[in-house]
């Protein structure tokens, strides 16, 4: 009988951290806004509490808020890979 456990993949979907527009309940859309200081602090707190999973591969939008959200989990999320290939969905 085949052992399917060896072929399992864990997929974690992560929403970007809080921005100023999120706090003000404004729609961001394609606006390339950075995380707010509170958003950065929240991510650092989550990392300290072990909320970020171990990752083998990352896919992300090139938006500042998305890249900044990945930073606590992976300081260099694009090793040898250009950012132009990823777009917000």
Short mmCIF file of C-alpha atoms in Angstrom, two decimals:
data_model
loop_
_atom_site.label_atom_id
_atom_site.label_comp_id
_atom_site.label_asym_id
_atom_site.label_seq_id
_atom_site.Cartn_x
_atom_site.Cartn_y
_atom_site.Cartn_z
CA UNK A 1 0.00 0.00 0.00
CA UNK A 2 1.29 3.47 -0.89
CA UNK A 3 2.31 5.90 1.89
CA UNK A 4 0.59 9.17 0.89
CA UNK A 5 2.18 11.07 3.79
CA UNK A 6 5.43 11.45 1.83
CA UNK A 7 3.59 13.46 -0.85
CA UNK A 8 1.72 15.88 1.41
CA UNK A 9 2.22 19.61 1.13
CA UNK A 10 1.12 22.18 3.69
CA UNK A 11 -0.19 25.39 2.15
CA UNK A 12 -0.41 28.48 4.36
CA UNK A 13 -2.26 31.56 3.12
CA UNK A 14 -1.22 34.77 4.85
CA UNK A 15 -2.91 38.14 4.49
CA UNK A 16 -0.68 41.20 4.62
CA UNK A 17 -0.23 43.09 7.89
CA UNK A 18 -2.17 46.22 8.78
CA UNK A 19 -1.68 49.41 6.76
CA UNK A 20 -2.85 52.93 7.56
CA UNK A 21 -5.65 52.53 4.97
CA UNK A 22 -6.80 49.29 6.66
CA UNK A 23 -7.06 51.09 9.98
CA UNK A 24 -9.05 53.90 8.32
CA UNK A 25 -11.25 51.29 6.56
CA UNK A 26 -10.26 52.59 3.12
CA UNK A 27 -9.94 50.39 0.03
CA UNK A 28 -6.29 50.01 -1.07
CA UNK A 29 -6.59 48.17 -4.36
CA UNK A 30 -3.36 48.62 -6.34
CA UNK A 31 -2.09 51.42 -4.10
CA UNK A 32 1.42 50.40 -3.03
CA UNK A 33 1.25 51.31 0.65
CA UNK A 34 3.66 50.11 3.33
CA UNK A 35 2.62 48.55 6.61
CA UNK A 36 1.75 50.88 9.46
CA UNK A 37 3.96 50.91 12.59
CA UNK A 38 1.16 49.01 14.37
CA UNK A 39 1.10 46.48 11.52
CA UNK A 40 4.85 45.90 11.80
CA UNK A 41 4.63 45.55 15.59
CA UNK A 42 1.77 43.06 15.22
CA UNK A 43 3.80 40.90 12.82
CA UNK A 44 6.84 40.94 15.12
CA UNK A 45 4.61 39.93 18.01
CA UNK A 46 3.13 37.08 15.96
CA UNK A 47 6.60 35.87 15.02
CA UNK A 48 7.68 35.92 18.69
CA UNK A 49 4.59 33.81 19.52
CA UNK A 50 5.48 31.24 16.84
CA UNK A 51 2.62 32.10 14.48
CA UNK A 52 4.75 32.02 11.32
CA UNK A 53 5.10 28.52 9.83
CA UNK A 54 8.37 27.09 8.52
CA UNK A 55 8.47 27.73 4.79
CA UNK A 56 10.15 26.02 1.87
CA UNK A 57 8.75 28.22 -0.88
CA UNK A 58 7.03 31.61 -0.96
CA UNK A 59 4.74 33.22 -3.52
CA UNK A 60 3.70 36.81 -3.04
CA UNK A 61 2.41 39.94 -4.64
CA UNK A 62 5.19 42.49 -5.24
CA UNK A 63 3.27 45.11 -3.24
CA UNK A 64 5.26 46.70 -0.38
CA UNK A 65 2.76 45.59 2.25
CA UNK A 66 3.03 41.97 1.11
CA UNK A 67 6.83 41.89 0.97
CA UNK A 68 7.01 43.60 4.39
CA UNK A 69 4.61 40.99 5.80
CA UNK A 70 6.94 38.20 4.65
CA UNK A 71 10.04 39.81 6.18
CA UNK A 72 9.68 38.32 9.69
CA UNK A 73 9.26 34.84 8.19
CA UNK A 74 11.85 35.12 5.46
CA UNK A 75 14.18 38.15 5.28
CA UNK A 76 15.02 37.44 1.61
CA UNK A 77 11.82 36.05 0.05
CA UNK A 78 13.13 36.32 -3.52
CA UNK A 79 16.56 34.67 -3.61
CA UNK A 80 17.69 34.98 -7.21
CA UNK A 81 14.16 35.66 -8.46
CA UNK A 82 12.89 38.88 -9.99
CA UNK A 83 9.76 40.41 -8.51
CA UNK A 84 8.18 41.25 -11.88
CA UNK A 85 6.71 37.77 -12.25
CA UNK A 86 4.28 38.16 -9.34
CA UNK A 87 1.14 40.28 -9.45
CA UNK A 88 -1.71 40.89 -7.06
CA UNK A 89 -4.68 38.63 -7.70
#
